[in-house]
Amino acid sequence: DQQVKQNSPSLSVQEGRISILNCDYTNSMFDYFLWYKKYPAEGPTFLISISSIKDKNEDGRFTVFLNKSAKHLSLHIVPSQPGDSAVYFCAASVGSNDMRFGAGTRLTVKP
Amino acid sequence: KAGVTQTPRYLIKTRGQQVTLSCSPISGHRSVSWYQQTPGQGLQFLFEYFSETQRNKGNFPGRFSGRQFSNSRSEMNVSTLELGDSALYLCASSLLIGGGLNTEAFFGQGTRLTVV
């Protein structure tokens, strides 16, 4: 069962614009959420996280928003850069239990 | 410091065979988790080892097994390979079990397994 869903397999934006990647989850027990970025031939790298006690976490150009009532998570990248082109995975876990990942969204930032 | 090392990088096996993949975590990390990545399915959790004990397990058949050694290195074994087992297998290491609440997991480059 897909407890974490990324319904958009791909997204294309212009350099300098905002990229918004979305993620939905079904398990209301999830209390920790993360975003990972993956380049081809490399393993995923941690990007940003948020716990369920917050609704926003910001780190430079990256901001993650959490809407618990809607069970929705989003990652905003502002401004988008060509080097941001990668596959982005959202992940969720209940405490320290196993992490569930979405299928990923391929972001392409055009110069 | 050295990152997470997975060997081999590429592997081709035939149906029915078995395979063993290896993962060396970052020095000092005691937790190793294994994931399977396939197109459309994203990353699916296989299992997590901490201090040589399996602590968490995903929804995979018993053909998938693993172990962790005293130096935290981990191996994953898949027996009676099926075509659908073709995937990228990633391992991740972290300081604490489940990556903790404020630490993240560091991934290796993965082992690309092709079953023919």
Tab-separated table of C-alpha atoms in Angstrom:
chain	number	residue	atom	x	y	z
A	1	ASP	CA	0.000	0.000	0.000
A	2	GLN	CA	1.251	3.416	-0.931
A	3	GLN	CA	1.028	5.406	2.275
A	4	VAL	CA	3.034	8.232	0.760
A	5	LYS	CA	2.066	9.459	-2.689
A	6	GLN	CA	3.664	11.858	-5.111
A	7	ASN	CA	1.084	12.147	-7.847
A	8	SER	CA	3.177	14.183	-10.249
A	9	PRO	CA	5.904	12.068	-11.828
A	10	SER	CA	7.511	15.113	-13.391
A	11	LEU	CA	7.623	18.900	-13.165
A	12	SER	CA	9.288	21.463	-15.404
A	13	VAL	CA	9.928	25.074	-14.377
A	14	GLN	CA	11.921	28.017	-15.666
A	15	GLU	CA	15.096	29.071	-13.914
A	16	GLY	CA	14.384	31.736	-11.300
A	17	ARG	CA	10.769	30.697	-10.829
A	18	ILE	CA	9.283	28.773	-7.921
A	19	SER	CA	9.177	24.968	-7.949
A	20	ILE	CA	6.438	23.357	-5.881
A	21	LEU	CA	6.596	19.624	-5.292
A	22	ASN	CA	3.651	17.958	-3.614
A	23	CYS	CA	3.233	14.896	-1.461
A	24	ASP	CA	0.163	13.312	0.134
A	25	TYR	CA	0.035	10.704	2.853
A	26	THR	CA	-2.652	8.481	4.273
A	27	ASN	CA	-1.292	7.442	7.662
A	28	SER	CA	-2.294	10.022	10.266
A	29	MET	CA	0.253	8.526	12.659
A	30	PHE	CA	3.200	9.865	10.622
A	31	ASP	CA	4.969	12.481	12.696
A	32	TYR	CA	8.190	13.120	10.817
A	33	PHE	CA	8.574	14.059	7.176
A	34	LEU	CA	11.614	14.461	4.976
A	35	TRP	CA	12.557	15.371	1.440
A	36	TYR	CA	15.422	13.712	-0.399
A	37	LYS	CA	16.998	14.690	-3.690
A	38	LYS	CA	18.476	12.143	-6.060
A	39	TYR	CA	20.773	12.705	-9.018
A	40	PRO	CA	21.302	9.948	-11.598
A	41	ALA	CA	23.772	7.241	-10.510
A	42	GLU	CA	23.870	8.614	-6.975
A	43	GLY	CA	22.038	7.683	-3.792
A	44	PRO	CA	19.401	10.060	-2.412
A	45	THR	CA	20.686	12.927	-0.277
A	46	PHE	CA	18.799	14.488	2.579
A	47	LEU	CA	17.369	17.913	1.806
A	48	ILE	CA	15.040	19.130	4.524
A	49	SER	CA	12.730	17.739	7.197
A	50	ILE	CA	9.795	18.764	9.340
A	51	SER	CA	8.168	17.283	12.406
A	52	SER	CA	4.425	17.202	12.878
A	53	ILE	CA	4.535	19.859	15.579
A	54	LYS	CA	5.453	22.434	12.938
A	55	ASP	CA	3.747	23.575	9.775
A	56	LYS	CA	6.749	25.171	8.096
A	57	ASN	CA	10.491	24.714	7.992
A	58	GLU	CA	12.851	26.834	5.946
A	59	ASP	CA	16.442	26.272	4.873
A	60	GLY	CA	17.795	28.752	2.358
A	61	ARG	CA	15.952	28.384	-0.914
A	62	PHE	CA	14.039	25.348	0.348
A	63	THR	CA	10.865	25.494	2.417
A	64	VAL	CA	8.705	22.569	3.445
A	65	PHE	CA	5.075	23.110	4.378
A	66	LEU	CA	2.973	20.612	6.301
A	67	ASN	CA	-0.829	20.623	6.339
A	68	LYS	CA	-1.779	17.908	8.813
A	69	SER	CA	-5.531	18.241	8.351
A	70	ALA	CA	-5.148	17.669	4.625
A	71	LYS	CA	-2.339	15.127	5.097
A	72	HIS	CA	-0.359	17.118	2.582
A	73	LEU	CA	3.270	18.087	2.366
A	74	SER	CA	4.929	20.394	-0.129
A	75	LEU	CA	8.448	21.509	-0.958
A	76	HIS	CA	9.016	24.991	-2.356
A	77	ILE	CA	12.256	25.901	-4.100
A	78	VAL	CA	12.734	29.616	-4.668
A	79	PRO	CA	14.394	30.616	-6.902
A	80	SER	CA	14.827	27.413	-8.888
A	81	GLN	CA	18.248	26.768	-10.413
A	82	PRO	CA	19.314	24.321	-13.162
A	83	GLY	CA	21.355	22.430	-10.560
A	84	ASP	CA	18.111	21.640	-8.749
A	85	SER	CA	17.140	19.321	-11.593
A	86	ALA	CA	16.840	15.906	-9.952
A	87	VAL	CA	14.292	13.428	-8.641
A	88	TYR	CA	12.752	14.479	-5.338
A	89	PHE	CA	11.391	11.921	-2.892
A	90	CYS	CA	9.226	12.733	0.072
A	91	ALA	CA	9.322	10.368	3.018
A	92	ALA	CA	7.392	9.918	6.242
A	93	SER	CA	7.813	7.909	9.404
A	94	VAL	CA	6.151	7.238	12.732
A	95	GLY	CA	8.717	8.095	15.350
A	96	SER	CA	11.802	6.051	14.648
A	97	ASN	CA	10.012	3.356	12.726
A	98	ASP	CA	10.610	2.545	9.098
A	99	MET	CA	10.443	5.359	6.651
A	100	ARG	CA	7.960	5.270	3.768
A	101	PHE	CA	8.876	6.965	0.515
A	102	GLY	CA	6.835	8.342	-2.325
A	103	ALA	CA	7.507	7.353	-5.929
A	104	GLY	CA	9.433	10.543	-6.618
A	105	THR	CA	8.949	13.606	-8.830
A	106	ARG	CA	11.469	14.452	-11.529
A	107	LEU	CA	12.128	18.192	-11.498
A	108	THR	CA	13.622	19.846	-14.555
A	109	VAL	CA	14.721	23.458	-14.243
A	110	LYS	CA	15.225	25.052	-17.649
A	111	PRO	CA	17.814	27.815	-18.063
B	1	LYS	CA	34.933	10.937	6.299
B	2	ALA	CA	34.124	8.100	3.921
B	3	GLY	CA	30.515	7.751	2.844
B	4	VAL	CA	28.309	4.704	2.622
B	5	THR	CA	29.859	2.064	0.380
B	6	GLN	CA	27.818	-0.526	-1.463
B	7	THR	CA	29.264	-3.423	-3.413
B	8	PRO	CA	28.974	-4.499	-6.097
B	9	ARG	CA	27.665	-1.555	-8.120
B	10	TYR	CA	26.180	-3.719	-10.845
B	11	LEU	CA	25.070	-7.324	-10.879
B	12	ILE	CA	23.385	-9.589	-13.404
B	13	LYS	CA	21.821	-12.819	-12.195
B	14	THR	CA	19.474	-15.416	-13.655
B	15	ARG	CA	16.111	-16.421	-12.265
B	16	GLY	CA	16.324	-18.870	-9.415
B	17	GLN	CA	19.785	-17.813	-8.319
B	18	GLN	CA	20.548	-16.087	-5.074
B	19	VAL	CA	22.485	-12.877	-4.506
B	20	THR	CA	24.252	-11.143	-1.636
B	21	LEU	CA	24.728	-7.385	-1.533
B	22	SER	CA	27.036	-5.584	0.863
B	23	CYS	CA	26.850	-2.228	2.602
B	24	SER	CA	29.503	-0.528	4.708
B	25	PRO	CA	28.032	2.350	6.705
B	26	ILE	CA	29.684	5.587	7.681
B	27	SER	CA	32.123	5.030	10.508
B	28	GLY	CA	30.325	5.317	13.832
B	29	HIS	CA	26.880	4.759	12.379
B	30	ARG	CA	25.114	1.790	13.905
B	31	SER	CA	21.908	1.741	11.904
B	32	VAL	CA	21.721	0.358	8.383
B	33	SER	CA	18.512	0.320	6.369
B	34	TRP	CA	17.898	-1.281	3.001
B	35	TYR	CA	15.575	0.026	0.281
B	36	GLN	CA	14.465	-1.175	-3.118
B	37	GLN	CA	13.954	1.406	-5.835
B	38	THR	CA	11.933	0.550	-8.924
B	39	PRO	CA	10.378	2.899	-11.494
B	40	GLY	CA	6.946	3.986	-10.346
B	41	GLN	CA	7.285	2.454	-6.890
B	42	GLY	CA	9.839	4.845	-5.563
B	43	LEU	CA	11.835	3.734	-2.595
B	44	GLN	CA	10.409	0.817	-0.658
B	45	PHE	CA	11.704	-0.060	2.765
B	46	LEU	CA	13.089	-3.562	3.166
B	47	PHE	CA	14.481	-3.702	6.693
B	48	GLU	CA	16.609	-1.920	9.246
B	49	TYR	CA	19.418	-3.285	11.381
B	50	PHE	CA	20.772	-1.727	14.525
B	51	SER	CA	23.477	-3.270	16.684
B	52	GLU	CA	23.319	-6.536	14.741
B	53	THR	CA	19.572	-6.936	15.282
B	54	GLN	CA	16.770	-6.472	12.796
B	55	ARG	CA	14.618	-3.726	14.277
B	56	ASN	CA	12.111	-2.974	11.544
B	57	LYS	CA	10.887	-4.845	8.513
B	58	GLY	CA	8.928	-3.809	5.441
B	59	ASN	CA	6.441	-5.824	3.400
B	60	PHE	CA	8.742	-8.043	1.408
B	61	PRO	CA	8.653	-11.846	1.135
B	62	GLY	CA	10.947	-14.061	3.160
B	63	ARG	CA	13.241	-14.456	0.140
B	64	PHE	CA	14.688	-11.111	1.202
B	65	SER	CA	16.853	-11.341	4.272
B	66	GLY	CA	19.741	-9.524	5.823
B	67	ARG	CA	22.190	-9.398	8.631
B	68	GLN	CA	24.518	-6.970	10.332
B	69	PHE	CA	27.965	-7.667	11.674
B	70	SER	CA	29.653	-6.352	14.790
B	71	ASN	CA	31.431	-3.669	12.738
B	72	SER	CA	27.976	-2.478	11.535
B	73	ARG	CA	28.560	-3.676	7.995
B	74	SER	CA	25.420	-5.224	6.583
B	75	GLU	CA	24.572	-7.745	3.923
B	76	MET	CA	21.308	-8.304	2.130
B	77	ASN	CA	20.459	-11.641	0.560
B	78	VAL	CA	17.798	-12.438	-1.989
B	79	SER	CA	17.149	-16.086	-2.720
B	80	THR	CA	15.304	-17.665	-5.652
B	81	LEU	CA	15.530	-14.513	-7.721
B	82	GLU	CA	12.567	-13.426	-9.811
B	83	LEU	CA	12.491	-11.065	-12.778
B	84	GLY	CA	10.598	-8.546	-10.640
B	85	ASP	CA	13.527	-8.323	-8.251
B	86	SER	CA	15.409	-6.261	-10.838
B	87	ALA	CA	15.895	-2.915	-9.145
B	88	LEU	CA	18.332	-0.523	-7.557
B	89	TYR	CA	19.018	-1.579	-3.980
B	90	LEU	CA	20.067	1.244	-1.706
B	91	CYS	CA	21.352	1.111	1.795
B	92	ALA	CA	21.353	4.007	4.195
B	93	SER	CA	23.262	4.489	7.406
B	94	SER	CA	22.437	6.707	10.340
B	95	LEU	CA	23.642	7.276	13.852
B	96	LEU	CA	20.417	6.297	15.514
B	97	ILE	CA	17.760	3.742	14.794
B	98	GLY	CA	15.274	5.019	12.228
B	99	GLY	CA	17.503	7.982	11.628
B	100	GLY	CA	16.261	9.564	14.839
B	101	LEU	CA	14.090	12.660	14.930
B	102	ASN	CA	16.800	15.129	14.085
B	103	THR	CA	19.270	13.163	12.036
B	104	GLU	CA	19.066	12.079	8.489
B	105	ALA	CA	20.109	8.947	6.718
B	106	PHE	CA	23.059	8.882	4.348
B	107	PHE	CA	22.619	6.729	1.293
B	108	GLY	CA	25.093	4.719	-0.709
B	109	GLN	CA	25.147	4.783	-4.509
B	110	GLY	CA	23.256	1.530	-4.667
B	111	THR	CA	23.621	-1.839	-6.346
B	112	ARG	CA	21.852	-2.205	-9.683
B	113	LEU	CA	20.560	-5.778	-9.846
B	114	THR	CA	19.302	-7.158	-13.127
B	115	VAL	CA	17.595	-10.543	-13.159
B	116	VAL	CA	17.377	-12.219	-16.552
